[in-house]
CSV table of N, CA and C in Angstrom, one decimal:
chain,number,residue,atom,x,y,z
A,1,MET,N,-78.6,-8.8,6.8
A,1,MET,CA,-78.5,-7.4,6.9
A,1,MET,C,-77.6,-7.0,8.1
A,2,LEU,N,-76.8,-6.0,7.9
A,2,LEU,CA,-75.9,-5.5,9.1
A,2,LEU,C,-76.7,-4.5,9.9
A,3,LEU,N,-76.6,-4.6,11.2
A,3,LEU,CA,-77.3,-3.7,12.1
A,3,LEU,C,-76.3,-3.1,13.1
A,4,ILE,N,-76.6,-1.9,13.5
A,4,ILE,CA,-75.7,-1.2,14.5
A,4,ILE,C,-76.7,-0.5,15.5
A,5,ASP,N,-76.3,-0.5,16.8
A,5,ASP,CA,-77.0,0.2,17.8
A,5,ASP,C,-76.4,1.6,18.0
A,6,ARG,N,-76.9,2.3,19.0
A,6,ARG,CA,-76.4,3.6,19.3
A,6,ARG,C,-75.1,3.4,20.1
A,7,PRO,N,-74.2,4.3,20.1
A,7,PRO,CA,-72.9,4.2,20.9
A,7,PRO,C,-73.2,4.6,22.3
A,8,ILE,N,-73.7,3.6,23.1
A,8,ILE,CA,-74.0,3.9,24.5
A,8,ILE,C,-73.2,3.1,25.5
A,9,PHE,N,-72.3,2.2,24.9
A,9,PHE,CA,-71.5,1.3,25.8
A,9,PHE,C,-70.1,1.9,26.0
A,10,HIS,N,-69.8,2.1,27.3
A,10,HIS,CA,-68.6,2.8,27.7
A,10,HIS,C,-67.4,1.8,27.9
A,11,ARG,N,-66.2,2.1,27.4
A,11,ARG,CA,-65.0,1.4,27.7
A,11,ARG,C,-63.8,2.3,27.5
A,12,ASP,N,-62.9,2.3,28.4
A,12,ASP,CA,-61.7,3.0,28.3
A,12,ASP,C,-61.9,4.5,27.9
A,13,GLY,N,-62.9,5.1,28.6
A,13,GLY,CA,-63.2,6.5,28.4
A,13,GLY,C,-63.8,6.8,27.0
A,14,ARG,N,-64.3,5.8,26.3
A,14,ARG,CA,-64.9,6.0,25.0
A,14,ARG,C,-66.3,5.4,24.9
A,15,ARG,N,-67.1,5.8,23.9
A,15,ARG,CA,-68.4,5.1,23.7
A,15,ARG,C,-68.3,4.3,22.5
A,16,PHE,N,-69.0,3.1,22.5
A,16,PHE,CA,-69.0,2.2,21.4
A,16,PHE,C,-70.4,1.8,21.1
A,17,ALA,N,-70.6,1.4,19.8
A,17,ALA,CA,-71.9,0.8,19.3
A,17,ALA,C,-71.5,-0.7,18.9
A,18,HIS,N,-72.5,-1.5,18.7
A,18,HIS,CA,-72.3,-2.9,18.3
A,18,HIS,C,-72.8,-3.1,16.9
A,19,LEU,N,-71.9,-3.7,16.1
A,19,LEU,CA,-72.3,-4.0,14.7
A,19,LEU,C,-72.5,-5.5,14.6
A,20,ILE,N,-73.6,-5.9,14.1
A,20,ILE,CA,-73.9,-7.4,14.0
A,20,ILE,C,-74.5,-7.7,12.6
A,21,SER,N,-74.7,-9.0,12.3
A,21,SER,CA,-75.5,-9.4,11.2
A,21,SER,C,-76.7,-10.2,11.8
A,22,ASP,N,-77.8,-10.0,11.1
A,22,ASP,CA,-79.0,-10.8,11.5
A,22,ASP,C,-79.1,-12.1,10.6
A,23,LEU,N,-78.0,-12.4,9.9
A,23,LEU,CA,-78.0,-13.6,9.0
A,23,LEU,C,-76.9,-14.6,9.4
A,24,SER,N,-75.6,-14.1,9.3
A,24,SER,CA,-74.5,-15.0,9.6
A,24,SER,C,-73.2,-14.3,9.9
A,25,LEU,N,-72.3,-15.0,10.5
A,25,LEU,CA,-71.0,-14.4,10.9
A,25,LEU,C,-70.3,-14.1,9.6
A,26,ASP,N,-70.4,-14.9,8.6
A,26,ASP,CA,-69.8,-14.7,7.3
A,26,ASP,C,-70.2,-13.3,6.7
A,27,GLU,N,-71.5,-13.0,6.8
A,27,GLU,CA,-72.0,-11.7,6.3
A,27,GLU,C,-71.4,-10.6,7.2
A,28,LEU,N,-71.3,-10.8,8.5
A,28,LEU,CA,-70.8,-9.8,9.4
A,28,LEU,C,-69.3,-9.5,9.1
A,29,HIS,N,-68.5,-10.6,8.9
A,29,HIS,CA,-67.1,-10.4,8.6
A,29,HIS,C,-66.9,-9.7,7.2
A,30,ARG,N,-67.7,-10.1,6.2
A,30,ARG,CA,-67.5,-9.5,4.9
A,30,ARG,C,-67.9,-8.0,5.0
A,31,GLY,N,-68.9,-7.7,5.7
A,31,GLY,CA,-69.3,-6.3,5.9
A,31,GLY,C,-68.3,-5.5,6.7
A,32,ALA,N,-67.7,-6.1,7.7
A,32,ALA,CA,-66.6,-5.5,8.5
A,32,ALA,C,-65.4,-5.2,7.6
A,33,ARG,N,-65.0,-6.1,6.7
A,33,ARG,CA,-63.9,-5.9,5.8
A,33,ARG,C,-64.2,-4.7,4.9
A,34,ARG,N,-65.4,-4.7,4.4
A,34,ARG,CA,-65.9,-3.6,3.5
A,34,ARG,C,-65.8,-2.3,4.2
A,35,LEU,N,-66.1,-2.3,5.4
A,35,LEU,CA,-66.1,-1.0,6.2
A,35,LEU,C,-64.7,-0.7,6.8
A,36,GLY,N,-63.7,-1.6,6.5
A,36,GLY,CA,-62.4,-1.3,7.0
A,36,GLY,C,-62.1,-1.7,8.4
A,37,LEU,N,-63.0,-2.5,9.0
A,37,LEU,CA,-62.8,-3.0,10.4
A,37,LEU,C,-61.9,-4.3,10.4
A,38,ASP,N,-61.0,-4.4,11.4
A,38,ASP,CA,-60.2,-5.6,11.4
A,38,ASP,C,-60.0,-6.2,12.7
A,39,ARG,N,-59.9,-5.4,13.8
A,39,ARG,CA,-59.5,-6.0,15.1
A,39,ARG,C,-60.6,-5.9,16.2
A,40,SER,N,-61.7,-5.5,15.9
A,40,SER,CA,-62.7,-5.2,17.0
A,40,SER,C,-63.8,-6.2,17.1
A,41,PHE,N,-63.6,-7.5,16.7
A,41,PHE,CA,-64.6,-8.5,16.8
A,41,PHE,C,-64.6,-9.2,18.2
A,42,HIS,N,-65.8,-9.3,18.7
A,42,HIS,CA,-65.9,-9.9,20.1
A,42,HIS,C,-67.1,-10.9,20.1
A,43,ARG,N,-66.8,-12.1,20.0
A,43,ARG,CA,-67.8,-13.2,20.1
A,43,ARG,C,-68.8,-13.3,19.0
A,44,ASP,N,-69.7,-12.2,18.9
A,44,ASP,CA,-70.8,-12.2,18.0
A,44,ASP,C,-71.0,-10.8,17.4
A,45,HIS,N,-70.1,-9.8,17.6
A,45,HIS,CA,-70.3,-8.5,17.2
A,45,HIS,C,-68.9,-7.8,17.0
A,46,TYR,N,-69.0,-6.6,16.3
A,46,TYR,CA,-67.8,-5.7,16.3
A,46,TYR,C,-68.1,-4.5,17.1
A,47,ASP,N,-67.2,-4.0,17.9
A,47,ASP,CA,-67.3,-2.8,18.6
A,47,ASP,C,-66.9,-1.6,17.7
A,48,ILE,N,-67.8,-0.7,17.6
A,48,ILE,CA,-67.6,0.5,16.7
A,48,ILE,C,-67.5,1.7,17.5
A,49,PRO,N,-66.3,2.4,17.5
A,49,PRO,CA,-66.2,3.6,18.3
A,49,PRO,C,-67.2,4.7,17.8
A,50,GLU,N,-67.6,5.5,18.7
A,50,GLU,CA,-68.7,6.5,18.4
A,50,GLU,C,-68.3,7.3,17.2
A,51,GLU,N,-67.1,7.7,17.0
A,51,GLU,CA,-66.7,8.6,15.9
A,51,GLU,C,-66.8,7.9,14.5
A,52,TYR,N,-67.0,6.6,14.4
A,52,TYR,CA,-67.1,5.9,13.2
A,52,TYR,C,-68.6,5.5,12.8
A,53,VAL,N,-69.5,5.8,13.8
A,53,VAL,CA,-70.9,5.3,13.5
A,53,VAL,C,-71.5,6.0,12.3
A,54,ALA,N,-71.2,7.3,12.2
A,54,ALA,CA,-71.8,8.1,11.0
A,54,ALA,C,-71.4,7.5,9.7
A,55,ALA,N,-70.1,7.1,9.6
A,55,ALA,CA,-69.6,6.5,8.3
A,55,ALA,C,-70.3,5.1,8.1
A,56,VAL,N,-70.4,4.3,9.2
A,56,VAL,CA,-71.1,3.0,9.0
A,56,VAL,C,-72.5,3.2,8.6
A,57,LEU,N,-73.2,4.2,9.1
A,57,LEU,CA,-74.6,4.4,8.7
A,57,LEU,C,-74.6,4.9,7.3
A,58,ALA,N,-73.7,5.7,6.9
A,58,ALA,CA,-73.6,6.2,5.5
A,58,ALA,C,-73.4,5.1,4.5
A,59,ALA,N,-72.7,4.0,5.0
A,59,ALA,CA,-72.5,2.9,4.1
A,59,ALA,C,-73.7,2.0,4.0
A,60,GLY,N,-74.8,2.3,4.6
A,60,GLY,CA,-76.0,1.6,4.5
A,60,GLY,C,-76.4,0.6,5.6
A,61,VAL,N,-75.6,0.6,6.7
A,61,VAL,CA,-76.0,-0.2,7.8
A,61,VAL,C,-77.2,0.4,8.5
A,62,ARG,N,-78.1,-0.4,9.0
A,62,ARG,CA,-79.3,0.0,9.6
A,62,ARG,C,-79.1,0.2,11.1
A,63,GLN,N,-79.5,1.3,11.7
A,63,GLN,CA,-79.4,1.5,13.1
A,63,GLN,C,-80.7,1.0,13.8
A,64,VAL,N,-80.5,0.3,14.9
A,64,VAL,CA,-81.6,-0.2,15.7
A,64,VAL,C,-81.4,0.0,17.2
A,65,ASP,N,-82.4,-0.2,17.9
A,65,ASP,CA,-82.3,-0.1,19.4
A,65,ASP,C,-81.3,-1.2,19.9
A,66,PRO,N,-80.6,-0.9,21.0
A,66,PRO,CA,-79.7,-1.9,21.5
A,66,PRO,C,-80.4,-3.3,21.9
A,67,ARG,N,-81.6,-3.2,22.3
A,67,ARG,CA,-82.3,-4.5,22.6
A,67,ARG,C,-82.6,-5.3,21.4
A,68,GLU,N,-82.8,-4.6,20.2
A,68,GLU,CA,-83.0,-5.3,19.0
A,68,GLU,C,-81.7,-6.0,18.5
A,69,ILE,N,-80.6,-5.5,18.9
A,69,ILE,CA,-79.3,-6.2,18.6
A,69,ILE,C,-79.3,-7.6,19.2
A,70,VAL,N,-79.7,-7.7,20.4
A,70,VAL,CA,-79.7,-9.0,21.1
A,70,VAL,C,-80.8,-9.9,20.5
A,71,ARG,N,-81.9,-9.4,20.3
A,71,ARG,CA,-83.0,-10.2,19.7
A,71,ARG,C,-82.6,-10.7,18.3
A,72,ALA,N,-82.0,-9.8,17.5
A,72,ALA,CA,-81.6,-10.3,16.1
A,72,ALA,C,-80.6,-11.4,16.2
A,73,LEU,N,-79.6,-11.2,17.1
A,73,LEU,CA,-78.6,-12.3,17.3
A,73,LEU,C,-79.2,-13.6,17.7
A,74,ARG,N,-80.2,-13.5,18.6
A,74,ARG,CA,-80.8,-14.8,19.1
A,74,ARG,C,-81.7,-15.4,18.0
A,75,ARG,N,-82.4,-14.6,17.2
A,75,ARG,CA,-83.2,-15.1,16.1
A,75,ARG,C,-82.3,-15.8,15.1
A,76,ALA,N,-81.2,-15.3,14.8
A,76,ALA,CA,-80.3,-15.9,13.8
A,76,ALA,C,-79.4,-17.0,14.4
A,77,GLY,N,-79.6,-17.3,15.7
A,77,GLY,CA,-78.8,-18.3,16.3
A,77,GLY,C,-77.3,-18.0,16.5
A,78,LEU,N,-77.0,-16.7,16.5
A,78,LEU,CA,-75.6,-16.2,16.6
A,78,LEU,C,-75.2,-15.7,17.9
A,79,ARG,N,-76.1,-15.6,18.9
A,79,ARG,CA,-75.8,-15.0,20.2
A,79,ARG,C,-74.8,-15.9,20.9
A,80,VAL,N,-73.7,-15.3,21.3
A,80,VAL,CA,-72.7,-16.0,22.1
A,80,VAL,C,-72.7,-15.4,23.5
A,81,PRO,N,-73.1,-16.1,24.5
A,81,PRO,CA,-73.1,-15.5,25.8
A,81,PRO,C,-71.7,-15.2,26.3
A,82,ARG,N,-71.7,-14.2,27.2
A,82,ARG,CA,-70.4,-13.8,27.8
A,82,ARG,C,-70.1,-14.8,28.8
A,83,THR,N,-68.8,-15.2,28.8
A,83,THR,CA,-68.3,-16.2,29.8
A,83,THR,C,-67.5,-15.4,30.9
A,84,ARG,N,-67.5,-15.9,32.1
A,84,ARG,CA,-66.8,-15.2,33.2
A,84,ARG,C,-65.5,-15.8,33.4
């Protein structure tokens, strides 16, 4: 299942949400293509600008708390830690 959190993450003067799969990266990439996303993949998620969140939700993606994003990635073995 694809999951998205609220757009609370700031970058470059904009707010973003994170889109993930709780199953596999293949599911995530297929879903991203279906949603028209192509360049916003980062390690284990896609960054979704705030203005696109409503369309993603209308397409059937489930919104969850940002903490659930991390938990779902860990349960699926998909969490990729940030490197410095």
